[in-house]
Short mmCIF file of C-alpha atoms and ligand atoms in Angstrom, two decimals:
data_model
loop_
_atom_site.label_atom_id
_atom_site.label_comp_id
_atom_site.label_asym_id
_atom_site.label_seq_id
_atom_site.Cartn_x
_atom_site.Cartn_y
_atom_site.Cartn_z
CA UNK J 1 0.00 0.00 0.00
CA UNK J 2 0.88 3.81 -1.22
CA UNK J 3 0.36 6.46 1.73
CA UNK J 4 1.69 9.62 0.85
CA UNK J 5 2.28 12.33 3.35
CA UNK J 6 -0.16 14.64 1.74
CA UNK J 7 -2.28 14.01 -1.69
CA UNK J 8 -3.58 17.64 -3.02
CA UNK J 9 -4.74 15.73 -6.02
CA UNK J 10 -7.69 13.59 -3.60
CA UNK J 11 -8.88 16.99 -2.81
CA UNK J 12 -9.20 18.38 -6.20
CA UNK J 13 -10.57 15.27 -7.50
CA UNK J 14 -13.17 15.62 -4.90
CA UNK J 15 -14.62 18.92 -6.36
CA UNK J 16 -13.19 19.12 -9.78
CA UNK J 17 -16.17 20.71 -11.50
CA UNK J 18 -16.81 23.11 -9.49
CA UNK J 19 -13.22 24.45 -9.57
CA UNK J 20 -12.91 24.30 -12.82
CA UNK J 21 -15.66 26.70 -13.47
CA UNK J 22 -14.62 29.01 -10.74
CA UNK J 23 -11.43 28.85 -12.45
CA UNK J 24 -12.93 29.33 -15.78
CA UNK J 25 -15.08 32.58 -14.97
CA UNK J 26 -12.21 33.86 -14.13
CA UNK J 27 -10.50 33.65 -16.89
CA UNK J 28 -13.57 34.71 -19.44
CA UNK J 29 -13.88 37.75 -17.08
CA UNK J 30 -10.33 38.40 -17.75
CA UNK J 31 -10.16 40.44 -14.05
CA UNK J 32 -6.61 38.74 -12.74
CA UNK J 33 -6.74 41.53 -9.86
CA UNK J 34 -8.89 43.02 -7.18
CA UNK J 35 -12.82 43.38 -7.72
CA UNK J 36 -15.32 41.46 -6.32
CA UNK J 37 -14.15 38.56 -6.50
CA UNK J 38 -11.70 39.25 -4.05
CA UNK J 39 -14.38 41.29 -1.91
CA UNK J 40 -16.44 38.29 -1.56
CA UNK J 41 -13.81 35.97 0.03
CA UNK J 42 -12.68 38.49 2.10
CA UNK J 43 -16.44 38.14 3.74
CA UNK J 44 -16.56 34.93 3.69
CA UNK J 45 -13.77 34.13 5.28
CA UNK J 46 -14.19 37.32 8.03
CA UNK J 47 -18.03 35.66 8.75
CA UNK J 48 -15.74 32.44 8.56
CA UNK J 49 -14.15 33.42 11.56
CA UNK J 50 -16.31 36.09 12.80
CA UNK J 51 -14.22 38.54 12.80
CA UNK J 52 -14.35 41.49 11.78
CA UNK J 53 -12.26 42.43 8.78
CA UNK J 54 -10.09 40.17 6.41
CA UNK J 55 -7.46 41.63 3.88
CA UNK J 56 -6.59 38.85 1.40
CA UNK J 57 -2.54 39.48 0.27
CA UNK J 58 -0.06 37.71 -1.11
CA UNK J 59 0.71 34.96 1.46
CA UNK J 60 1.34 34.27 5.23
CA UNK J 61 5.09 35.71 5.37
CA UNK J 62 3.40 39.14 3.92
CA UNK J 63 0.25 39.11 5.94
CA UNK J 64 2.52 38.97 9.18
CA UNK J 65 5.12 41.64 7.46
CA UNK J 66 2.12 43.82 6.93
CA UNK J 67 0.56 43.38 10.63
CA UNK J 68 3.81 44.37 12.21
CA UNK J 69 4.61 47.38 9.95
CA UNK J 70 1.23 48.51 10.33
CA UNK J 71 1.56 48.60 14.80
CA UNK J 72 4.81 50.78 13.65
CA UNK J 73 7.19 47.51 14.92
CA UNK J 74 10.36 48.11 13.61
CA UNK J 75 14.44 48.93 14.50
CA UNK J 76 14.89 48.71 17.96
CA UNK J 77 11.60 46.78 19.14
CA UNK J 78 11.40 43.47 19.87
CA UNK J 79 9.26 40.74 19.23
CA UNK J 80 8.90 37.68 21.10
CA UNK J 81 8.19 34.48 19.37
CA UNK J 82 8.21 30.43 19.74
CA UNK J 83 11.38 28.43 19.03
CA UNK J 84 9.20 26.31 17.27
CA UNK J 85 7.47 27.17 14.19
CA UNK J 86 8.59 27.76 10.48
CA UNK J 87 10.77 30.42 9.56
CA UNK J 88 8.03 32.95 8.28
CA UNK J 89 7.14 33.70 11.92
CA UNK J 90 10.35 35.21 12.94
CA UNK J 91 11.80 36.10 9.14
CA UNK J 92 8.54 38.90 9.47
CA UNK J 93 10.14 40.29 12.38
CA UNK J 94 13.40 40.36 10.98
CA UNK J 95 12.07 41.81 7.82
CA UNK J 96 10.64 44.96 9.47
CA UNK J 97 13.55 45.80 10.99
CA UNK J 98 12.99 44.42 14.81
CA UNK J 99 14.57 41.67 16.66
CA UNK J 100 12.82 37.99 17.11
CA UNK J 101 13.22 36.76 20.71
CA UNK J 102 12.64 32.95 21.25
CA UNK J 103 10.70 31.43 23.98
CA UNK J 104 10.38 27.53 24.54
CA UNK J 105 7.34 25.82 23.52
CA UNK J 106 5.34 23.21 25.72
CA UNK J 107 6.19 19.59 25.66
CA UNK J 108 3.78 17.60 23.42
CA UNK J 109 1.71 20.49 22.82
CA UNK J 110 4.29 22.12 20.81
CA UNK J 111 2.86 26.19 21.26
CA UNK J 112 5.06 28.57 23.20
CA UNK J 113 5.14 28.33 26.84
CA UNK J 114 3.59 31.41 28.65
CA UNK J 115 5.82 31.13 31.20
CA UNK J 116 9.04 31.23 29.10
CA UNK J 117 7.48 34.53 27.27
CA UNK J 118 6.97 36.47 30.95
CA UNK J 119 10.89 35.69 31.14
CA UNK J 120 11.93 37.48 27.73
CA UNK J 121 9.99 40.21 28.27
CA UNK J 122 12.38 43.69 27.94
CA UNK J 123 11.65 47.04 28.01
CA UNK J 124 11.74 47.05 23.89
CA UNK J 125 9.47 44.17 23.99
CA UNK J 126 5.98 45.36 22.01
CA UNK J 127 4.85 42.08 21.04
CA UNK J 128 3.99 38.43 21.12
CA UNK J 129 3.41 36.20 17.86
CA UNK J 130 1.88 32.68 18.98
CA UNK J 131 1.80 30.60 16.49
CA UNK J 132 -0.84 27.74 16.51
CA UNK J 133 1.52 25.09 15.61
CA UNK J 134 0.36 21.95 13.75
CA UNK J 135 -3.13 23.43 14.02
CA UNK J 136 -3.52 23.15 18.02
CA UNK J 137 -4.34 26.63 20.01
CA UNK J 138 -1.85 28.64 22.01
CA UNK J 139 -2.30 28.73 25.44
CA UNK J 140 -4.27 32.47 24.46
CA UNK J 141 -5.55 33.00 28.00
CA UNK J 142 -2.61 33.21 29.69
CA UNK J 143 -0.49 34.78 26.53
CA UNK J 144 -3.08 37.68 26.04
CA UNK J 145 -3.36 37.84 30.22
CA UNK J 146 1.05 38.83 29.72
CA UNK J 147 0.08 40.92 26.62
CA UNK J 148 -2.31 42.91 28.58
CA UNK J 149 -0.18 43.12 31.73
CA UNK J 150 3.07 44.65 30.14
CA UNK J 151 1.09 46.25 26.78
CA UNK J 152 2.08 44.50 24.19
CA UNK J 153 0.33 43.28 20.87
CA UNK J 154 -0.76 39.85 20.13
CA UNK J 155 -0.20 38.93 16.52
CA UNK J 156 -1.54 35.46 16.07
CA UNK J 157 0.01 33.10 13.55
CA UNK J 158 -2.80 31.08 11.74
CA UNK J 159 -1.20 29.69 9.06
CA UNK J 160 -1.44 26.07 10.26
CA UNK J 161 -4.62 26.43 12.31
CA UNK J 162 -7.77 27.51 10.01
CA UNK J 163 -10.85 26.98 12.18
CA UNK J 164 -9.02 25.97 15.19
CA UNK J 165 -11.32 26.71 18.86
CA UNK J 166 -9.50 27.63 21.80
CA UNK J 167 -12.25 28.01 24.63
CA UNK J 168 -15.07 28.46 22.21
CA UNK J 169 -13.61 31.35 20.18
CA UNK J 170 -11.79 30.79 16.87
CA UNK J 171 -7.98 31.28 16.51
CA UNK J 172 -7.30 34.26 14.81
CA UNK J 173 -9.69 36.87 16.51
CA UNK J 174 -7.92 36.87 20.23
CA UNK J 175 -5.21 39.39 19.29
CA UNK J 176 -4.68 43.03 17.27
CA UNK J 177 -4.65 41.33 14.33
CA UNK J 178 -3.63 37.79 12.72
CA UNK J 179 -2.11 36.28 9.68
CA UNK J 180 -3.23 33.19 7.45
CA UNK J 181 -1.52 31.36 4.83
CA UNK J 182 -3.73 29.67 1.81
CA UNK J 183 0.09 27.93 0.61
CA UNK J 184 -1.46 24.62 -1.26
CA UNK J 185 -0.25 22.46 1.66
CA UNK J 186 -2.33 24.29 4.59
CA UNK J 187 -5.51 23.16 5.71
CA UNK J 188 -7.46 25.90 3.16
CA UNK J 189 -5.20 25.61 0.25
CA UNK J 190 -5.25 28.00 -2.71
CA UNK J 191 -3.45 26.71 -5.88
CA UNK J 192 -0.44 28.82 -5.54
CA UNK J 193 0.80 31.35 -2.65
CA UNK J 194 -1.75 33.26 -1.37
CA UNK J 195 -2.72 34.86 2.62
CA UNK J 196 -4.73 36.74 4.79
CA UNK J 197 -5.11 39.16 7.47
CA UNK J 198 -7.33 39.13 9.86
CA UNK J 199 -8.63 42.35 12.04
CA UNK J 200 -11.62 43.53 14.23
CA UNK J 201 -10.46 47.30 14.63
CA UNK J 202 -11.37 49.15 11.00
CA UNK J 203 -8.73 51.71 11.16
CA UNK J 204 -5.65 48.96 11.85
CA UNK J 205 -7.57 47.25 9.05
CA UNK J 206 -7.70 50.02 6.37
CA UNK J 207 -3.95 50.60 7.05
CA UNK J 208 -3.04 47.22 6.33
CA UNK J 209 -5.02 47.20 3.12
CA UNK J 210 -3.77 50.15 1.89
CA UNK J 211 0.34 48.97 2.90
CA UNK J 212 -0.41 45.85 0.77
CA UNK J 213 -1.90 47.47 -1.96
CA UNK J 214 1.13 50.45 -2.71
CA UNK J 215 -0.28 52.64 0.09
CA UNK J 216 -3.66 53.58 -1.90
CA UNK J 217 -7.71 52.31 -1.50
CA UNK J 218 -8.58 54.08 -4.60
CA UNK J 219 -6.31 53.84 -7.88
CA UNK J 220 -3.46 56.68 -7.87
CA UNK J 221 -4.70 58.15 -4.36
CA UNK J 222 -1.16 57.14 -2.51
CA UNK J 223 -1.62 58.53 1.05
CA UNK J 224 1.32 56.09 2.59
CA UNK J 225 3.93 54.11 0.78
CA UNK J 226 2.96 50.94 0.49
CA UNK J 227 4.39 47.62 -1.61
CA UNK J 228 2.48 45.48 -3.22
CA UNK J 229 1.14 42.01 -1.50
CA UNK J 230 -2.34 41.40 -3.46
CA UNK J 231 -4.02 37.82 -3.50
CA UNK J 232 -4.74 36.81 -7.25
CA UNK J 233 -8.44 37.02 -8.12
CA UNK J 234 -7.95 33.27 -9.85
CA UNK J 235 -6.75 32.18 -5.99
CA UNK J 236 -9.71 33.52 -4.22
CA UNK J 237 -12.20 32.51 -6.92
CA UNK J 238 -10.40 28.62 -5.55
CA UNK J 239 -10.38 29.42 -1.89
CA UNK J 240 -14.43 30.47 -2.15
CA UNK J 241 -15.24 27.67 -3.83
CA UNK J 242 -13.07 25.48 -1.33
CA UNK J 243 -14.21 27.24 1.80
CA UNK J 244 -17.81 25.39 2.49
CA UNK J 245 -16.18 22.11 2.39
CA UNK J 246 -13.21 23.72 5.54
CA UNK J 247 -15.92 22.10 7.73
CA UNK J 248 -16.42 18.77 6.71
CA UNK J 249 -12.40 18.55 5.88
CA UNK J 250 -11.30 19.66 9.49
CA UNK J 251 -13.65 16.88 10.70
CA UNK J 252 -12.48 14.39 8.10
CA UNK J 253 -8.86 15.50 10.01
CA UNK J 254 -9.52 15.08 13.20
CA UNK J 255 -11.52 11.51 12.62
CA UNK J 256 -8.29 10.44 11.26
CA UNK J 257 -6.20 11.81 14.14
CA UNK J 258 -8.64 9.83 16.69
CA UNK J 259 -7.89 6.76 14.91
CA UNK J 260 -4.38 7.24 14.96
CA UNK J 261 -4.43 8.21 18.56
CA UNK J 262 -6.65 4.71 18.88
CA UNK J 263 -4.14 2.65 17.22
CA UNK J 264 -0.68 4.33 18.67
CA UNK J 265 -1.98 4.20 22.23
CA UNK J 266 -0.41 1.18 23.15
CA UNK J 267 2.37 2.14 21.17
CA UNK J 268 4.00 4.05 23.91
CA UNK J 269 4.86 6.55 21.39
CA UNK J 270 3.58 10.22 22.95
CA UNK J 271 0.73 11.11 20.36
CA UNK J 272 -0.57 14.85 20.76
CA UNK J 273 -2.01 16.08 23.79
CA UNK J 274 -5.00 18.12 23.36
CA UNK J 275 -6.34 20.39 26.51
CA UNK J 276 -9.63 19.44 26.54
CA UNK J 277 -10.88 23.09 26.35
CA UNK J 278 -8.94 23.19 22.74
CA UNK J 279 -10.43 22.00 18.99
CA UNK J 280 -7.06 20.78 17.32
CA UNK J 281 -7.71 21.14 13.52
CA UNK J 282 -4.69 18.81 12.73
CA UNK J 283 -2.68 20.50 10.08
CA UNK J 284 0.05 17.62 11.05
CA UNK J 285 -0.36 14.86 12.80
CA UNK J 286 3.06 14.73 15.47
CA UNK J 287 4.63 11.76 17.02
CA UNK J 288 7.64 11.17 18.87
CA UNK J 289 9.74 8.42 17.78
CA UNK J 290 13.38 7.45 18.77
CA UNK J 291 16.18 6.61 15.84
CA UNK J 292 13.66 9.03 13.51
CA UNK J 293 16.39 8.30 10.50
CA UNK J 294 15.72 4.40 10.85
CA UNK J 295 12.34 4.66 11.45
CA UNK J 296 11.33 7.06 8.53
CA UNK J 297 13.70 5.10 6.10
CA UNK J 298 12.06 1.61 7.20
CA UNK J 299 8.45 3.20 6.97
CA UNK J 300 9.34 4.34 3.10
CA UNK J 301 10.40 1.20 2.32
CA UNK J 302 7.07 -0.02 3.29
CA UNK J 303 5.21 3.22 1.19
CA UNK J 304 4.61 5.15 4.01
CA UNK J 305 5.77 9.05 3.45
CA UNK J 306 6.62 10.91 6.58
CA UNK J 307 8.13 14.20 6.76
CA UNK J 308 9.47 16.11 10.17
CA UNK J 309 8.12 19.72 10.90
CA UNK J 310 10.61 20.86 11.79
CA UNK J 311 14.27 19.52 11.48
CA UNK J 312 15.82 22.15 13.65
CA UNK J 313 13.78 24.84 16.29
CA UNK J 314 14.07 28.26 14.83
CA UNK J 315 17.42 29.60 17.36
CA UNK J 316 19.38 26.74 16.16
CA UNK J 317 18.87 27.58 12.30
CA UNK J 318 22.10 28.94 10.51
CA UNK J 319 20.09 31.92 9.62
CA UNK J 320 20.66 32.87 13.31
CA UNK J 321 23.53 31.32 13.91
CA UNK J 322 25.65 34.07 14.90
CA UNK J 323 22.42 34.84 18.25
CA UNK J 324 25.09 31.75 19.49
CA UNK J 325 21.84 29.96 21.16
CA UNK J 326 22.87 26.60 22.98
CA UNK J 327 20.50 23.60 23.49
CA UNK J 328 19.79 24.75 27.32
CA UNK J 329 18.39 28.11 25.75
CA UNK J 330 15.72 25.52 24.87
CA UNK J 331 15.65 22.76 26.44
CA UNK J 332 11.70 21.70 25.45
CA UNK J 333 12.43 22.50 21.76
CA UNK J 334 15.84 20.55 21.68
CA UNK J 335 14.84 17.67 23.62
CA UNK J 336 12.29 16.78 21.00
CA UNK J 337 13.80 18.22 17.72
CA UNK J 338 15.93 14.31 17.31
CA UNK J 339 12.36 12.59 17.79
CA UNK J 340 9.14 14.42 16.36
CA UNK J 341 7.60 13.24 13.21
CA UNK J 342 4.54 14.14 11.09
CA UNK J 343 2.73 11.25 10.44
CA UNK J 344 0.34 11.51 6.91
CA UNK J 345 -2.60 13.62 7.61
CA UNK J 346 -5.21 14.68 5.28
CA UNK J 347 -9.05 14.89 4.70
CA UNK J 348 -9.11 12.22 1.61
CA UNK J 349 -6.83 9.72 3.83
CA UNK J 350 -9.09 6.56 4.75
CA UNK J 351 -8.86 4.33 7.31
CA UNK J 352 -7.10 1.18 5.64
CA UNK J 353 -4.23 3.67 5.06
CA UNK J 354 -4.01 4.87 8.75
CA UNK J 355 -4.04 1.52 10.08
CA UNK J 356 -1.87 0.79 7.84
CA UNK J 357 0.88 3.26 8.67
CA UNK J 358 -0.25 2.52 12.36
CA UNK J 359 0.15 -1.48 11.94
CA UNK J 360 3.56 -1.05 10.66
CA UNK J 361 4.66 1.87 12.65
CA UNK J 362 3.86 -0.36 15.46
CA UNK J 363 5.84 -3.03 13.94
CA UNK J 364 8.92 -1.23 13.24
CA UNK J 365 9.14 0.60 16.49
CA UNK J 366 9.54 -2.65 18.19
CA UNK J 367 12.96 -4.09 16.64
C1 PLP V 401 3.12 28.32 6.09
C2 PLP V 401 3.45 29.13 7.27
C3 PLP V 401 3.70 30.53 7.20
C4 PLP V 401 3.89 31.27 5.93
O1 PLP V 401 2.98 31.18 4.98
P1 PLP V 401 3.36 31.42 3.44
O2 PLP V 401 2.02 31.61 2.82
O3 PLP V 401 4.07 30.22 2.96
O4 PLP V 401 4.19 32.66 3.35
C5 PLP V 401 3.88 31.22 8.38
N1 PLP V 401 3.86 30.60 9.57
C6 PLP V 401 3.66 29.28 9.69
C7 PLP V 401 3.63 28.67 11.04
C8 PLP V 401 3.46 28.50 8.55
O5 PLP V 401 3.28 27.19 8.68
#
């Protein structure tokens, strides 16, 4: 048996005619840019969410670029984020001019430890970025509880958690403002880069529609400078017509995440731990597994894809090499970074494949 770590194709397959029209109008319309098109996700996704504003842009890097220009974050601030996430996250903060500062992350929940943010708190501190890694909430109580306490801005990172609850309120609407990715990958996938911002106060909102769109709401009116971060019309036409089924395939997710927490849990492999007050919309699917390298290879051999997210926490990177972080700086993040593993996880997997990958998983771990 095949299982592949992801399988965009299943998905497409799924709804083929309708994206092909979608795709189609677009095209006869000829309008590549801006319009209604683009209008109508926006409120979509914003009722989505209920939230109050989304600004569709480019893709998740830009959407976070834009939030943290746009709260004037910049040379000389700093901006606290988790050691583990993908680069984007602290490459945004970089971007802009400010400094990322890494706090731990919690063990087998994977989101940055409150506790370890009240310690890297400085006087140039202005803000937090949780990121909602592998599609399970930050601990947003407590994080927005420190935001409050010491003023700072919460800038949520969504790109791996579309739809995710914490406490009965979606991810994405707890902080100033938050970013989304639609990369084809994520758990709303356009066909091609594309993002979002998300915002409840309408003058942060305006601002960060006019810095992705060359400072201007109406042609050759430039009141700011701006650059130029606009979603494709022919990706939102695919993201509206993909959005009514986010339901069914965040469902389809976590079904397949219960069965492989069923079939691992005599494994003694630590699956995912899930606070019960949290709706985990499993982007990935993370296990811990000792000698990763012979497991993985032993699993392909069998046709079983797995992939680790992600090989090395952000502070150990070479791209921040010369910050001179040690293992200790981290000691959460680097315990785990020589055992995690993504597991495949998507809506169109069935259940012969997960017991298959869980049957043999089971097998190999063993010898
Ligand atoms: C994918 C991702 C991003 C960036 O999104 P792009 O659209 O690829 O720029 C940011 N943060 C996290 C955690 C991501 O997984």
């Amino acid at each position: 048996m095949k299982v592949p770590f992801v399988d965009l194709k299943a998905q497409y397959n799924s709804i083929k005619e309708e994206i092909d029209q979608s795709i189609r109008k677009i095209i006869d319309d000829s309008n590549f840019v801006g319009g209604a098109v683009i209008e109508g996700f926006e409120k979509s996704f914003a009722a989505y969410l209920g939230a109050g504003h989304c600004i569709a842009c480019g893709n998740g890097t830009d959407a976070l670029e834009i939030i943290l220009k746009a709260l004037n974050i910049g040379p000389g601030d700093e901006v606290i984020v988790p050691a583990c996430s993908w680069i984007s996250t602290s490459e945004a903060v970089s971007t802009v001019g400010a400094k990322p500062v890494f706090a731990d992350v919690l063990p087998l929940i994977y989101t940055i430890d409150p506790k370890d943010i009240a310690k890297k708190i400085s006087p140039n501190t202005k803000a937090i970025i949780p990121v909602h890694l592998y599609g399970l909430p930050a601990e947003m109580d407590e994080i927005v509880a420190i935001a409050n306490q010491y003023k700072l801005k919460v800038i949520e990172d969504c790109a791996q958690s579309h739809g995710a609850v914490y406490k009965g309120k979606n991810t994405g609407t707890f902080g100033a403002a938050a970013a989304f990715s639609f990369y084809p990958g994520k758990n709303l996938g356009a066909y091609g880069d594309a993002g979002a911002i998300i915002a409840n106060d309408t003058d942060l909102a305006i601002k960060m529609k006019m810095i992705g769109n060359h400072g201007q709401l109406v042609k050759h009116n430039h009141i700011i400078e701006g650059r130029n971060s606009r979603m494709d019309t022919l990706q939102a036409a695919i993201l509206s017509t993909k959005l009514p089924y986010l339901k069914q395939w965040t469902k389809a997710r976590q079904h397949n995440a219960s069965v492989y927490n069923d079939k691992l849990q005599h494994s003694g492999l630590p699956t995912p731990l899930v606070p019960e007050y949290s709706d985990h919309v499993y982007h990935l699917y993370v296990v811990q597994v000792e000698k990763r390298a012979k497991v993985m290879e032993q699993l392909h051999t069998l046709g079983i894809q797995t992939v680790i997210h992600y090989p090395a926490p952000l502070p150990f990177l070479k791209a921040y090499h010369h910050l001179n972080y040690q293992p200790k700086d981290f000691p959460i993040a680097a315990s785990q970074m020589d055992k995690i593993l993504s597991l495949p996880m998507y809506p169109e997997l069935s259940e012969s494949q997960i017991l298959y990958v869980c049957e043999n998983l089971n097998e190999v771990i063993k010898h």
